[in-house]
PDB file of C-alpha atoms in Angstrom:
ATOM      1  CA  MET A   1      -7.808  30.607 -54.119  1.00 66.00           C
ATOM      2  CA  LYS A   2      -8.645  26.926 -54.474  1.00 67.00           C
ATOM      3  CA  SER A   3      -4.963  25.943 -54.739  1.00 69.00           C
ATOM      4  CA  VAL A   4      -4.120  27.922 -51.590  1.00 59.00           C
ATOM      5  CA  LEU A   5      -6.849  26.123 -49.662  1.00 55.00           C
ATOM      6  CA  LEU A   6      -5.656  22.752 -50.949  1.00 56.00           C
ATOM      7  CA  SER A   7      -2.082  23.619 -49.950  1.00 58.00           C
ATOM      8  CA  ILE A   8      -3.190  24.560 -46.444  1.00 56.00           C
ATOM      9  CA  ILE A   9      -5.125  21.310 -46.072  1.00 55.00           C
ATOM     10  CA  ALA A  10      -2.202  19.234 -47.370  1.00 56.00           C
ATOM     11  CA  PHE A  11       0.251  21.023 -45.077  1.00 54.00           C
ATOM     12  CA  SER A  12      -2.073  20.507 -42.089  1.00 53.00           C
ATOM     13  CA  ILE A  13      -2.285  16.788 -42.797  1.00 52.00           C
ATOM     14  CA  LEU A  14       1.499  16.560 -42.947  1.00 51.00           C
ATOM     15  CA  LEU A  15       1.843  18.321 -39.581  1.00 49.00           C
ATOM     16  CA  CYS A  16      -0.879  16.323 -37.875  1.00 49.00           C
ATOM     17  CA  SER A  17       1.244  13.298 -36.990  1.00 50.00           C
ATOM     18  CA  CYS A  18       4.322  14.746 -35.348  1.00 49.00           C
ATOM     19  CA  ALA A  19       5.672  11.545 -33.800  1.00 47.00           C
ATOM     20  CA  THR A  20       5.237   9.601 -37.042  1.00 52.00           C
ATOM     21  CA  ILE A  21       7.223  12.226 -38.955  1.00 55.00           C
ATOM     22  CA  VAL A  22      10.003  12.746 -36.387  1.00 55.00           C
ATOM     23  CA  SER A  23      10.283   9.423 -34.493  1.00 64.00           C
ATOM     24  CA  ASP A  24      10.508   5.708 -35.174  1.00 68.00           C
ATOM     25  CA  SER A  25       7.972   3.016 -34.443  1.00 73.00           C
ATOM     26  CA  SER A  26      10.558   0.216 -34.121  1.00 84.00           C
ATOM     27  CA  TYR A  27      13.985   0.287 -32.502  1.00 87.00           C
ATOM     28  CA  SER A  28      17.140  -1.683 -33.243  1.00 94.00           C
ATOM     29  CA  ILE A  29      18.813  -2.814 -30.018  1.00 95.00           C
ATOM     30  CA  PRO A  30      22.233  -4.505 -29.801  1.00 97.00           C
ATOM     31  CA  ILE A  31      22.363  -7.205 -27.101  1.00 96.00           C
ATOM     32  CA  ASN A  32      25.605  -8.545 -25.667  1.00 96.00           C
ATOM     33  CA  SER A  33      26.590 -10.545 -22.606  1.00 96.00           C
ATOM     34  CA  THR A  34      29.436 -11.908 -20.564  1.00 95.00           C
ATOM     35  CA  PRO A  35      29.944 -14.739 -21.280  1.00 96.00           C
ATOM     36  CA  GLN A  36      29.306 -14.461 -24.999  1.00 94.00           C
ATOM     37  CA  GLY A  37      27.164 -17.144 -26.566  1.00 95.00           C
ATOM     38  CA  THR A  38      24.502 -16.714 -23.889  1.00 96.00           C
ATOM     39  CA  LYS A  39      21.047 -17.844 -24.991  1.00 97.00           C
ATOM     40  CA  ILE A  40      18.532 -15.001 -25.174  1.00 97.00           C
ATOM     41  CA  ARG A  41      14.790 -15.257 -25.551  1.00 98.00           C
ATOM     42  CA  ILE A  42      12.596 -12.194 -25.907  1.00 97.00           C
ATOM     43  CA  ILE A  43       8.951 -12.545 -24.887  1.00 96.00           C
ATOM     44  CA  ASP A  44       6.432  -9.772 -25.610  1.00 95.00           C
ATOM     45  CA  GLY A  45       3.626  -8.626 -23.307  1.00 91.00           C
ATOM     46  CA  ASP A  46       1.244 -11.201 -24.812  1.00 92.00           C
ATOM     47  CA  GLY A  47       3.615 -14.052 -23.941  1.00 93.00           C
ATOM     48  CA  ILE A  48       4.726 -14.579 -27.548  1.00 94.00           C
ATOM     49  CA  GLU A  49       8.388 -15.299 -28.225  1.00 96.00           C
ATOM     50  CA  VAL A  50       9.610 -12.640 -30.662  1.00 96.00           C
ATOM     51  CA  TYR A  51      13.296 -13.629 -30.679  1.00 97.00           C
ATOM     52  CA  ASN A  52      15.398 -16.671 -29.795  1.00 97.00           C
ATOM     53  CA  GLY A  53      19.155 -16.695 -30.345  1.00 97.00           C
ATOM     54  CA  LEU A  54      22.612 -16.230 -28.869  1.00 97.00           C
ATOM     55  CA  THR A  55      24.623 -13.173 -27.920  1.00 95.00           C
ATOM     56  CA  PRO A  56      25.898 -11.033 -29.478  1.00 96.00           C
ATOM     57  CA  ALA A  57      22.662 -10.165 -31.262  1.00 96.00           C
ATOM     58  CA  HIS A  58      20.977  -7.202 -32.908  1.00 95.00           C
ATOM     59  CA  VAL A  59      17.188  -7.192 -32.443  1.00 96.00           C
ATOM     60  CA  THR A  60      14.476  -4.874 -33.780  1.00 94.00           C
ATOM     61  CA  LEU A  61      11.548  -4.341 -31.397  1.00 94.00           C
ATOM     62  CA  ASP A  62       8.265  -2.534 -32.069  1.00 88.00           C
ATOM     63  CA  ALA A  63       7.427   0.279 -29.655  1.00 84.00           C
ATOM     64  CA  SER A  64       3.684  -0.437 -29.814  1.00 80.00           C
ATOM     65  CA  SER A  65       1.827  -3.642 -29.048  1.00 81.00           C
ATOM     66  CA  SER A  66      -1.484  -2.408 -30.467  1.00 74.00           C
ATOM     67  CA  TYR A  67      -3.582   0.735 -30.930  1.00 76.00           C
ATOM     68  CA  PHE A  68      -2.809   3.089 -27.991  1.00 74.00           C
ATOM     69  CA  SER A  69      -0.795   0.337 -26.200  1.00 83.00           C
ATOM     70  CA  PRO A  70       2.947   0.471 -25.494  1.00 88.00           C
ATOM     71  CA  ALA A  71       5.056  -2.640 -25.997  1.00 89.00           C
ATOM     72  CA  ASN A  72       6.611  -4.537 -23.098  1.00 94.00           C
ATOM     73  CA  TYR A  73       9.294  -7.189 -23.439  1.00 96.00           C
ATOM     74  CA  MET A  74      11.128  -9.579 -21.124  1.00 96.00           C
ATOM     75  CA  VAL A  75      14.642 -10.517 -22.238  1.00 97.00           C
ATOM     76  CA  HIS A  76      15.715 -13.858 -20.716  1.00 97.00           C
ATOM     77  CA  PHE A  77      19.468 -14.560 -20.515  1.00 97.00           C
ATOM     78  CA  SER A  78      20.571 -18.143 -19.776  1.00 97.00           C
ATOM     79  CA  HIS A  79      23.920 -19.913 -19.977  1.00 96.00           C
ATOM     80  CA  ALA A  80      25.070 -23.238 -18.477  1.00 95.00           C
ATOM     81  CA  GLY A  81      26.935 -22.663 -15.198  1.00 94.00           C
ATOM     82  CA  TYR A  82      25.507 -19.151 -14.732  1.00 96.00           C
ATOM     83  CA  VAL A  83      22.504 -17.669 -12.949  1.00 95.00           C
ATOM     84  CA  ASP A  84      19.649 -16.805 -15.337  1.00 96.00           C
ATOM     85  CA  ARG A  85      18.745 -13.143 -15.642  1.00 95.00           C
ATOM     86  CA  VAL A  86      15.614 -11.364 -16.896  1.00 96.00           C
ATOM     87  CA  ILE A  87      15.590  -7.738 -18.073  1.00 95.00           C
ATOM     88  CA  ASN A  88      12.389  -5.802 -18.806  1.00 95.00           C
ATOM     89  CA  ILE A  89      12.124  -3.393 -21.718  1.00 94.00           C
ATOM     90  CA  SER A  90       9.072  -1.127 -21.809  1.00 93.00           C
ATOM     91  CA  ALA A  91       8.036   1.554 -24.260  1.00 89.00           C
ATOM     92  CA  THR A  92       7.089   4.992 -22.969  1.00 80.00           C
ATOM     93  CA  ILE A  93       5.188   7.878 -24.521  1.00 74.00           C
ATOM     94  CA  ASP A  94       7.188   9.816 -27.124  1.00 77.00           C
ATOM     95  CA  GLY A  95       7.355  13.570 -26.463  1.00 64.00           C
ATOM     96  CA  TRP A  96       6.812  14.293 -30.161  1.00 63.00           C
ATOM     97  CA  TYR A  97       3.319  12.822 -29.822  1.00 62.00           C
ATOM     98  CA  PHE A  98       2.319  15.951 -27.876  1.00 64.00           C
ATOM     99  CA  GLY A  99       3.352  18.077 -30.856  1.00 66.00           C
ATOM    100  CA  ASN A 100      -0.065  17.174 -32.229  1.00 62.00           C
ATOM    101  CA  PHE A 101      -1.596  19.493 -29.606  1.00 61.00           C
ATOM    102  CA  LEU A 102       0.533  22.424 -30.743  1.00 61.00           C
ATOM    103  CA  PHE A 103      -0.297  22.033 -34.408  1.00 59.00           C
ATOM    104  CA  GLY A 104      -3.930  21.058 -33.880  1.00 53.00           C
ATOM    105  CA  GLY A 105      -3.416  17.668 -35.443  1.00 66.00           C
ATOM    106  CA  PHE A 106      -6.257  15.620 -34.031  1.00 63.00           C
ATOM    107  CA  ILE A 107      -5.845  13.173 -36.910  1.00 62.00           C
ATOM    108  CA  GLY A 108      -2.280  12.550 -35.743  1.00 59.00           C
ATOM    109  CA  LEU A 109      -3.296  12.535 -32.085  1.00 54.00           C
ATOM    110  CA  LEU A 110      -6.109  10.021 -32.390  1.00 58.00           C
ATOM    111  CA  LEU A 111      -5.335   8.096 -35.561  1.00 56.00           C
ATOM    112  CA  VAL A 112      -1.953   8.294 -37.300  1.00 65.00           C
ATOM    113  CA  ASP A 113       0.537   8.210 -34.389  1.00 63.00           C
ATOM    114  CA  PRO A 114      -1.336   5.503 -32.422  1.00 60.00           C
ATOM    115  CA  LEU A 115      -1.767   3.323 -35.549  1.00 60.00           C
ATOM    116  CA  THR A 116       1.859   3.582 -36.642  1.00 71.00           C
ATOM    117  CA  GLY A 117       3.112   3.041 -33.082  1.00 66.00           C
ATOM    118  CA  ALA A 118       5.219   6.204 -33.257  1.00 72.00           C
ATOM    119  CA  MET A 119       3.452   7.629 -30.202  1.00 76.00           C
ATOM    120  CA  TRP A 120       5.677   5.236 -28.167  1.00 80.00           C
ATOM    121  CA  LYS A 121       9.450   5.016 -27.904  1.00 86.00           C
ATOM    122  CA  ILE A 122      11.902   2.504 -26.474  1.00 89.00           C
ATOM    123  CA  ASN A 123      14.597   4.247 -24.440  1.00 88.00           C
ATOM    124  CA  THR A 124      16.838   1.177 -24.157  1.00 90.00           C
ATOM    125  CA  LYS A 125      19.750   1.854 -26.506  1.00 92.00           C
ATOM    126  CA  HIS A 126      21.581  -1.441 -25.842  1.00 94.00           C
ATOM    127  CA  LEU A 127      21.766  -4.352 -23.386  1.00 94.00           C
ATOM    128  CA  ASN A 128      25.103  -5.599 -22.087  1.00 94.00           C
ATOM    129  CA  GLU A 129      24.570  -8.065 -19.228  1.00 95.00           C
ATOM    130  CA  THR A 130      27.158  -9.870 -17.102  1.00 94.00           C
ATOM    131  CA  LEU A 131      25.855 -13.143 -15.698  1.00 95.00           C
ATOM    132  CA  ALA A 132      26.982 -14.384 -12.279  1.00 94.00           C
ATOM    133  CA  LYS A 133      28.427 -17.895 -11.980  1.00 94.00           C
ATOM    134  CA  SER A 134      25.904 -20.235 -10.399  1.00 88.00           C
ATOM    135  CA  GLY A 135      28.372 -21.296  -7.651  1.00 76.00           C
ATOM    136  CA  ILE A 136      28.454 -17.763  -6.243  1.00 52.00           C
ATOM    137  CA  ALA A 137      25.784 -17.051  -3.639  1.00 50.00           C
ATOM    138  CA  THR A 138      23.942 -13.912  -4.622  1.00 50.00           C
ATOM    139  CA  VAL A 139      21.458 -13.851  -1.733  1.00 52.00           C
ATOM    140  CA  ASP A 140      21.624 -14.820   1.907  1.00 52.00           C
ATOM    141  CA  SER A 141      21.213 -18.547   2.352  1.00 57.00           C
ATOM    142  CA  LEU A 142      19.109 -20.371   4.904  1.00 60.00           C
ATOM    143  CA  GLN A 143      20.902 -22.827   7.155  1.00 63.00           C
ATOM    144  CA  ALA A 144      19.186 -25.536   9.198  1.00 63.00           C
ATOM    145  CA  ILE A 145      20.407 -25.874  12.801  1.00 62.00           C
ATOM    146  CA  PRO A 146      19.487 -29.056  14.682  1.00 68.00           C
ATOM    147  CA  ILE A 147      17.382 -28.577  17.806  1.00 68.00           C
ATOM    148  CA  PRO A 148      18.661 -30.460  20.849  1.00 66.00           C
ATOM    149  CA  VAL A 149      16.363 -33.073  22.318  1.00 63.00           C
ATOM    150  CA  ILE A 150      14.375 -31.664  25.214  1.00 60.00           C
ATOM    151  CA  PRO A 151      14.439 -34.048  28.140  1.00 60.00           C
ATOM    152  CA  LYS A 152      11.197 -35.378  29.547  1.00 63.00           C
ATOM    153  CA  LYS A 153       9.693 -33.543  32.488  1.00 61.00           C
ATOM    154  CA  ASP A 154      11.312 -34.414  35.772  1.00 59.00           C
ATOM    155  CA  SER A 155       8.765 -34.852  38.518  1.00 60.00           C
ATOM    156  CA  ASN A 156      10.988 -32.824  40.870  1.00 62.00           C
ATOM    157  CA  GLN A 157      10.956 -29.730  38.591  1.00 59.00           C
ATOM    158  CA  PRO A 158       8.289 -27.074  39.121  1.00 58.00           C
ATOM    159  CA  GLU A 159       5.620 -26.490  36.502  1.00 57.00           C
ATOM    160  CA  ILE A 160       6.382 -23.709  34.029  1.00 57.00           C
ATOM    161  CA  PHE A 161       3.728 -21.101  33.150  1.00 54.00           C
ATOM    162  CA  GLY A 162       1.250 -22.513  35.627  1.00 54.00           C
ATOM    163  CA  LYS A 163       0.970 -25.943  34.050  1.00 50.00           C
TER     164      LYS A 163
END
């Protein structure tokens, strides 16, 4: 009887962190660009640079920034002669995390999955960005038009607007 109870407890503990068992807590993302050799910098949500290199690259990013907090990243692309580009990558809740409700795994719900970061997932499978040449206008431009000189008031002209 004691061994059956121990087996049930052990099995319950194994089932209590669904996302940790089924999902990952970090994701490998290939990054490429046109033109190749573009400088990439990845900044996390705390403003810390987590990667600095050139394309093509293969980067591993954590899905969690801390306990119960999803990770957010900004990927900066820059290359001489091209317009800089910034892409956001954000983690979202992993559906397997809700498996803890089905199996009654409050340990997984409140402790294991949030601590391992497996309660979050990064949906971005890859980045492949094409940068625009800096000589190409990408937005409407503002053009200054000179204003003609307004002649002084002629004493023979009537007042405008009652002045």
